[in-house]
Coordinates of C-alpha atoms in Angstrom, one line a residue:
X1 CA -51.9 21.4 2.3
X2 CA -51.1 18.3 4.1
X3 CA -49.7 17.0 1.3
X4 CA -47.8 20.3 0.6
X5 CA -46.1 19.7 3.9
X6 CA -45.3 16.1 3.7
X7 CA -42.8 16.8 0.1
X8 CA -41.1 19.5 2.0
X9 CA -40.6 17.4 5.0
X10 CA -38.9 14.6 2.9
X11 CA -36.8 17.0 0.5
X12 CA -35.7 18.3 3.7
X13 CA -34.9 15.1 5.8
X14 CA -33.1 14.2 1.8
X15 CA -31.1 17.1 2.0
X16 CA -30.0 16.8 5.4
X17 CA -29.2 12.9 4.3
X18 CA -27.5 14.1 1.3
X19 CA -25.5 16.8 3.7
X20 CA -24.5 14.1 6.0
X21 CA -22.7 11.6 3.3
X22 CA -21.0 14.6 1.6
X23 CA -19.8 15.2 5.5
X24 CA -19.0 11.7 6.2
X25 CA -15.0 10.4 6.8
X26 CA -13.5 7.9 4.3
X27 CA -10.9 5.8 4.7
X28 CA -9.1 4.6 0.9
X29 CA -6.8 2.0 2.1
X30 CA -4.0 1.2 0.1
X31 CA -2.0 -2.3 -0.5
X32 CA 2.2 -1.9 -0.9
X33 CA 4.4 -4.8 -1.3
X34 CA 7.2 -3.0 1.0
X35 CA 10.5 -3.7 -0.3
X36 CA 10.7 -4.7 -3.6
X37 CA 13.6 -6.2 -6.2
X38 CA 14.9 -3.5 -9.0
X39 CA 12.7 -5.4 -11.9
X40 CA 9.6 -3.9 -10.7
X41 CA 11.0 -0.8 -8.5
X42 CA 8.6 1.5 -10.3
X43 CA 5.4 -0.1 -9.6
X44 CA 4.5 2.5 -7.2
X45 CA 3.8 5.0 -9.7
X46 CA 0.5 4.3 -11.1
X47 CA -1.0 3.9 -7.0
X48 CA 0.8 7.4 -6.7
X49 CA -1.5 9.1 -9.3
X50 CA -4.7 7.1 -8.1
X51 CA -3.5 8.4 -4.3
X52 CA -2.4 12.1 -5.7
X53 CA -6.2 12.1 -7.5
X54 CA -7.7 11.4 -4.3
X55 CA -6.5 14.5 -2.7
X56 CA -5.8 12.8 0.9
X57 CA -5.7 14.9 4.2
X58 CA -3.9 12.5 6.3
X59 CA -2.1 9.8 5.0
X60 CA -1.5 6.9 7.9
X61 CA 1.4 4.6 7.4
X62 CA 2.7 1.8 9.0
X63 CA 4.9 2.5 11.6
X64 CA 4.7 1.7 15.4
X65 CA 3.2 4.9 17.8
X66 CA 6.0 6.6 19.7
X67 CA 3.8 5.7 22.9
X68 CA 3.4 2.4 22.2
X69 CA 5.7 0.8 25.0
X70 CA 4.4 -2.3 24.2
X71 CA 5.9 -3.0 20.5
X72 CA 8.8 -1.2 21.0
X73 CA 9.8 -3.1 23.8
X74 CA 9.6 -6.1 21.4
X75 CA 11.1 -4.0 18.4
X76 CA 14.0 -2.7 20.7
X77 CA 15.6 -6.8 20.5
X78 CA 12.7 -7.9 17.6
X79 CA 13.1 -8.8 14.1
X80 CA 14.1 -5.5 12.0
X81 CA 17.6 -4.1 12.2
X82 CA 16.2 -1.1 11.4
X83 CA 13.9 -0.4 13.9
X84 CA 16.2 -1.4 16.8
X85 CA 18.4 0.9 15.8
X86 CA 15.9 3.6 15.8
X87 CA 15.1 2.6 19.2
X88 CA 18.6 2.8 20.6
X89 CA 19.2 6.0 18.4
X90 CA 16.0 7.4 20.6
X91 CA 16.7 6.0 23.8
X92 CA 20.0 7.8 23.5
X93 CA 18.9 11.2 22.3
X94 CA 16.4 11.2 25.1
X95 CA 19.3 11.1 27.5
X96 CA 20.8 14.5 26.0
X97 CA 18.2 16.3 24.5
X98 CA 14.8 18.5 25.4
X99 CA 12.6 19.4 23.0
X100 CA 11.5 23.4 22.2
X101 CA 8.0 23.0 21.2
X102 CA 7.6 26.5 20.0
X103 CA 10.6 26.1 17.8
X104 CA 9.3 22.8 16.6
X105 CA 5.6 23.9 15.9
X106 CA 7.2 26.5 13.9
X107 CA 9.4 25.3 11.7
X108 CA 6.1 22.8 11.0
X109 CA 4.1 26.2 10.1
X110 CA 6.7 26.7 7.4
X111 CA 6.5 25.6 3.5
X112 CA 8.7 22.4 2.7
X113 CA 10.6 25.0 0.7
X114 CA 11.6 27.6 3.5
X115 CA 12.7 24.7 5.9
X116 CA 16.7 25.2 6.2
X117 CA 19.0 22.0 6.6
X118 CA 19.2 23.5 10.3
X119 CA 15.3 23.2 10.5
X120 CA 15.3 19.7 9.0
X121 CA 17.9 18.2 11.6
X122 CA 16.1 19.9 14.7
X123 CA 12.6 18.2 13.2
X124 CA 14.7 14.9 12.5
X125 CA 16.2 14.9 16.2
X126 CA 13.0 15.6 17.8
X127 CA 11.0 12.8 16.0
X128 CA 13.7 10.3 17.2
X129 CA 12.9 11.6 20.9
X130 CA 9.5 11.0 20.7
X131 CA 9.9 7.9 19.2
X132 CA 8.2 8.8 16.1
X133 CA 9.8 6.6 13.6
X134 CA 7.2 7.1 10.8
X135 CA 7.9 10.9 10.5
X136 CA 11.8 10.7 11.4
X137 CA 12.0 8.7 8.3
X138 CA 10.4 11.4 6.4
X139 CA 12.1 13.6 7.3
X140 CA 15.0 12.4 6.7
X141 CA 14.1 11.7 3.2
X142 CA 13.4 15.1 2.2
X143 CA 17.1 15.5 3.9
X144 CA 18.3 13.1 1.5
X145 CA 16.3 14.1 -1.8
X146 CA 15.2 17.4 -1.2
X147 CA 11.4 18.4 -1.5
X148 CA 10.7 16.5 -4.8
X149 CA 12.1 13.1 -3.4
X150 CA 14.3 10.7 -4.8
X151 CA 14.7 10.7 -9.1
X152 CA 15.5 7.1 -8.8
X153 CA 12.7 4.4 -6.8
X154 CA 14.3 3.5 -3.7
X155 CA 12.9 0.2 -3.7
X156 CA 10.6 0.6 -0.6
X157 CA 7.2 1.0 -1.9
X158 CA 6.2 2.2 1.1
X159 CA 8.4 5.5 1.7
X160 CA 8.6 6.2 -2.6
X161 CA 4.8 6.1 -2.4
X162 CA 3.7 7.6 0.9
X163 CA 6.6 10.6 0.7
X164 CA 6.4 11.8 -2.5
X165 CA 2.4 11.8 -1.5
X166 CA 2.9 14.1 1.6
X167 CA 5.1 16.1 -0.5
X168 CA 3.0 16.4 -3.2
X169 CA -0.5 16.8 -0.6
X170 CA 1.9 19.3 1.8
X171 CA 1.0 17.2 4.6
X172 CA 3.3 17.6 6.9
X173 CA 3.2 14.6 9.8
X174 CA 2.1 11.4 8.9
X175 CA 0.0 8.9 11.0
X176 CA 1.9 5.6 12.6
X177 CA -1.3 3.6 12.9
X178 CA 0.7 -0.2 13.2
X179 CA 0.8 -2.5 16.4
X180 CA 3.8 -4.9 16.6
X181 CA 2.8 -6.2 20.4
X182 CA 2.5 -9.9 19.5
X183 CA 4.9 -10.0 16.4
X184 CA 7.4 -12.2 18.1
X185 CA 4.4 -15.1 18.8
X186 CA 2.9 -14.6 15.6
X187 CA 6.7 -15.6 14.3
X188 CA 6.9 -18.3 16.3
X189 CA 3.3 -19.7 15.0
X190 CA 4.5 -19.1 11.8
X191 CA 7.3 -21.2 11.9
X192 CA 5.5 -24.2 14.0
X193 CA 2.5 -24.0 11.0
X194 CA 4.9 -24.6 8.8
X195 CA 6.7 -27.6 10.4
X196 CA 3.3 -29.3 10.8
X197 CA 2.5 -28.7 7.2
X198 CA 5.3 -30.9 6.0
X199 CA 3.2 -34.3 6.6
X200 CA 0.1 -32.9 6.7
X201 CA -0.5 -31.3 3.1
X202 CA -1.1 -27.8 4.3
X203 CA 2.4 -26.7 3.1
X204 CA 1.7 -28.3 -0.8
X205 CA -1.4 -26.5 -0.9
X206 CA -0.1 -23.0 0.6
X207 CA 3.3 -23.4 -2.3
X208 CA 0.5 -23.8 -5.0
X209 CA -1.6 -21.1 -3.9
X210 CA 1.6 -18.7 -4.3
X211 CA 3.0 -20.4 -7.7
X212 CA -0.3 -19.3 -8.8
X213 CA -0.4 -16.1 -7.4
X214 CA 3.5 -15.4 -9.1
X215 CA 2.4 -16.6 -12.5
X216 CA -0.6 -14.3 -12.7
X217 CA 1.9 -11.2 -11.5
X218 CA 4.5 -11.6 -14.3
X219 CA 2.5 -10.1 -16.9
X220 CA 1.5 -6.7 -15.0
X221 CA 5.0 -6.8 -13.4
X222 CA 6.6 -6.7 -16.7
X223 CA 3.9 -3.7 -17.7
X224 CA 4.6 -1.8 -15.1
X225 CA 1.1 -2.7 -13.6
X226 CA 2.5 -5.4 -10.4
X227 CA 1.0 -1.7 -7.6
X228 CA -2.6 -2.1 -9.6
X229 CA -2.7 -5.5 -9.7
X230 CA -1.6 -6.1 -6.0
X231 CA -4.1 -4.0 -4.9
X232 CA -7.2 -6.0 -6.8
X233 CA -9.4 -8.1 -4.4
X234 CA -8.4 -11.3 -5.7
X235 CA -4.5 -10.6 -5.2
X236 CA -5.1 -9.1 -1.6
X237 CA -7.5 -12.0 -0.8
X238 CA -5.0 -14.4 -1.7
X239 CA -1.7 -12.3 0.2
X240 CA -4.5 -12.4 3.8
X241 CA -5.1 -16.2 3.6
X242 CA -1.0 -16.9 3.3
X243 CA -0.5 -14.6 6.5
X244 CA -3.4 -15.9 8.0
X245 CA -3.3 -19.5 7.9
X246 CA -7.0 -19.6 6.2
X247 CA -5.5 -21.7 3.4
X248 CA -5.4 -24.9 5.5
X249 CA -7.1 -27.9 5.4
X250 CA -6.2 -29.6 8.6
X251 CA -6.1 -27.3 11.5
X252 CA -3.2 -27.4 13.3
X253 CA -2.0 -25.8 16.8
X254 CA 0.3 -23.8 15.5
X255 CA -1.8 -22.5 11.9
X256 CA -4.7 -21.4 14.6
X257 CA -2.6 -19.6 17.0
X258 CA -0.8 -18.0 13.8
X259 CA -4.4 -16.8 12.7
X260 CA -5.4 -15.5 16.0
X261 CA -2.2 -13.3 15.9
X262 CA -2.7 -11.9 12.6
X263 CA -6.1 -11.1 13.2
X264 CA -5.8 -9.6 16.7
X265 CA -2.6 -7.3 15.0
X266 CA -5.2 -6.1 12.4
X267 CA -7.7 -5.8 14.9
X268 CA -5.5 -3.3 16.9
X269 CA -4.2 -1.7 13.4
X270 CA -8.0 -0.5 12.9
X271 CA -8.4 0.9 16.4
X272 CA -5.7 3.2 15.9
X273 CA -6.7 4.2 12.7
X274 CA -10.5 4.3 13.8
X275 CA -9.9 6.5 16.9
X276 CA -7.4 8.8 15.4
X277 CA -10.0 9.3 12.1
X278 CA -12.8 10.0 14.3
X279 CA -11.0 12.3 16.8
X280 CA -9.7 14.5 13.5
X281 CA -10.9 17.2 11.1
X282 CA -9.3 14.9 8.3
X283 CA -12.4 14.0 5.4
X284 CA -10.2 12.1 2.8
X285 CA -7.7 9.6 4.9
X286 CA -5.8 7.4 3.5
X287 CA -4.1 4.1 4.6
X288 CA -0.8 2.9 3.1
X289 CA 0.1 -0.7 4.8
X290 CA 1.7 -3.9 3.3
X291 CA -0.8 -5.8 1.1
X292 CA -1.7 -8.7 3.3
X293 CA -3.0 -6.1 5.8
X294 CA -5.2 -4.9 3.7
X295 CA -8.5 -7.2 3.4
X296 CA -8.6 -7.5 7.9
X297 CA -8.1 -3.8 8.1
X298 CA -11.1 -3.7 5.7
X299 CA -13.5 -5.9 7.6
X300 CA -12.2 -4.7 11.0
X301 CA -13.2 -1.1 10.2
X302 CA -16.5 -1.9 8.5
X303 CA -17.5 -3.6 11.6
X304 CA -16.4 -1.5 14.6
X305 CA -16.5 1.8 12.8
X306 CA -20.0 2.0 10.6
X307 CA -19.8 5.8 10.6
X308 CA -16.5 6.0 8.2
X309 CA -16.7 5.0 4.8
X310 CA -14.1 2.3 4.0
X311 CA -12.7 1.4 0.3
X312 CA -10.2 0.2 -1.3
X313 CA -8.1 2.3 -3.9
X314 CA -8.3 -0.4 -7.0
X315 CA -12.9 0.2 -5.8

């Protein structure tokens, strides 16, 4: 009898086991090369199928929060065009404009379809006020293209990949997960690094690191395999250690401060993907950020986040 009981105790504590991982959050994170030149525009596609056969329910991109005060007051004078515009274009909408919630939670409860050019501006005016650039730009884009996105790549790996996914998944708001808080000093270690490395040999080995990084792309470049082969350990290994500094072999002021930066960005990256994962229904999350990203955000969510289940797409 006892022994009766002691095999259903354990194919119940299995089952409840078994229950449990079936139940557990993933994270898939995903490695893009952001803008990229027309010879390889369509090497999104094949990381499109692999993310369409995942069947995401929340796809978190990297874009600054809309209440992060922080980057955007770097971003609002910082390094991309782009983004200061946004901020202006905000900052100015916020002096004319009050959002209707009810309004915009319904046009949200509609199909992509049934969403009228009327419905599409209100949405694109009322991301811009709450600083939302990731979904502004999504919007926008099914302005553009319409709801099966653009025919012809745009070239920004990013929005040709994570649109036509949210499209495709009928998500509709993505996830800004980025932190841009201390891009201006990371920039500014980035550029003292590399003065020091002219005398000091770091530079040599860094340019033969990425000579052989460039030779073994060509091939799956020219085979329409450069999104697959990016995203293989060895490639996204190599793309950390060149925005890390963890190539060099004499440690210099500013290749340590540049490391601490890039680390501490990732760092923050993961806590906002972390806390917004945890804090959702979402099971099957997926992370679409530039390939350097990719290996920190890895070990920074294994460590601080045991309960989600963290791969990469090419694992």
């Amino acid at each position: 009898m006892r022994t009766l009981f002691a095999i259903i105790t354990v194919l119940f504590m299995s089952s409840l086991t078994g229950n449990a991982q079936d139940t557990q959050k993933e994270i898939v994170i995903v490695g893009t090369m952001h803008k990229v030149p027309n010879i390889v525009k369509r090497s999104y596609k094949p990381m499109l199928r692999r993310a369409k056969n995942y069947n995401p329910t929340a796809i978190y991109v990297e874009s600054p929060q809309g209440k992060d005060s922080l980057s955007w007051d770097y971003l609002k004078d910082g390094w991309s065009k782009s983004y200061k515009a946004f901020y202006y274009l905000s900052d100015s909408i916020q002096q004319v404009f009050t959002p209707n919630m009810d309004r915009y939670n319904a046009i949200l409860d509609k199909e992509f379809s049934d969403m009228t050019s009327d419905d599409l501006e209100y949405l694109i005016t009322t991301f811009a006020y709450r600083r939302d650039n990731a979904n502004y730009e999504f919007y926008s884009y099914i302005k553009t293209y319409g709801i099966d996105g653009s025919k012809k790549p745009t070239q920004h790996e990013d929005g040709d990949l994570t649109f036509k996914l949210a499209l495709h998944q009928n998500i509709k708001l993505l996830q800004s997960m980025d932190d841009q808080q201390t891009n201006k000093e990371y920039h500014e270690a980035w550029t003292k690094c590399s003065k020091e490395g002219r005398s000091n040999g770091n530079n040599a080995i860094n340019i033969k690191m990425n000579k052989k990084a460039y030779n073994s792309a060509i091939l799956p470049a020219i085979f329409r395999g450069l999104g697959k082969h990016t995203n293989k350990r060895k490639s996204l290994e190599q793309l950390h250690k060149s925005s890390s500094f963890t190539y060099v072999t004499v440690q210099t002021e500013g290749c340590t401060e540049g490391e601490r930066y890039w680390n501490e960005r990732n760092m923050r990256m993961a806590k906002n993907i972390g806390e917004q994962v945890t804090a959702s229904n979402s099971q099957r999350n997926i992370v679409i950020v530039g390939a350097a990203h990719v290996i920190g955000l890895e070990k920074e969510l294994k460590e601080n986040y045991p309960d989600l289940r963290v791969v990469l797409v090419s694992e």
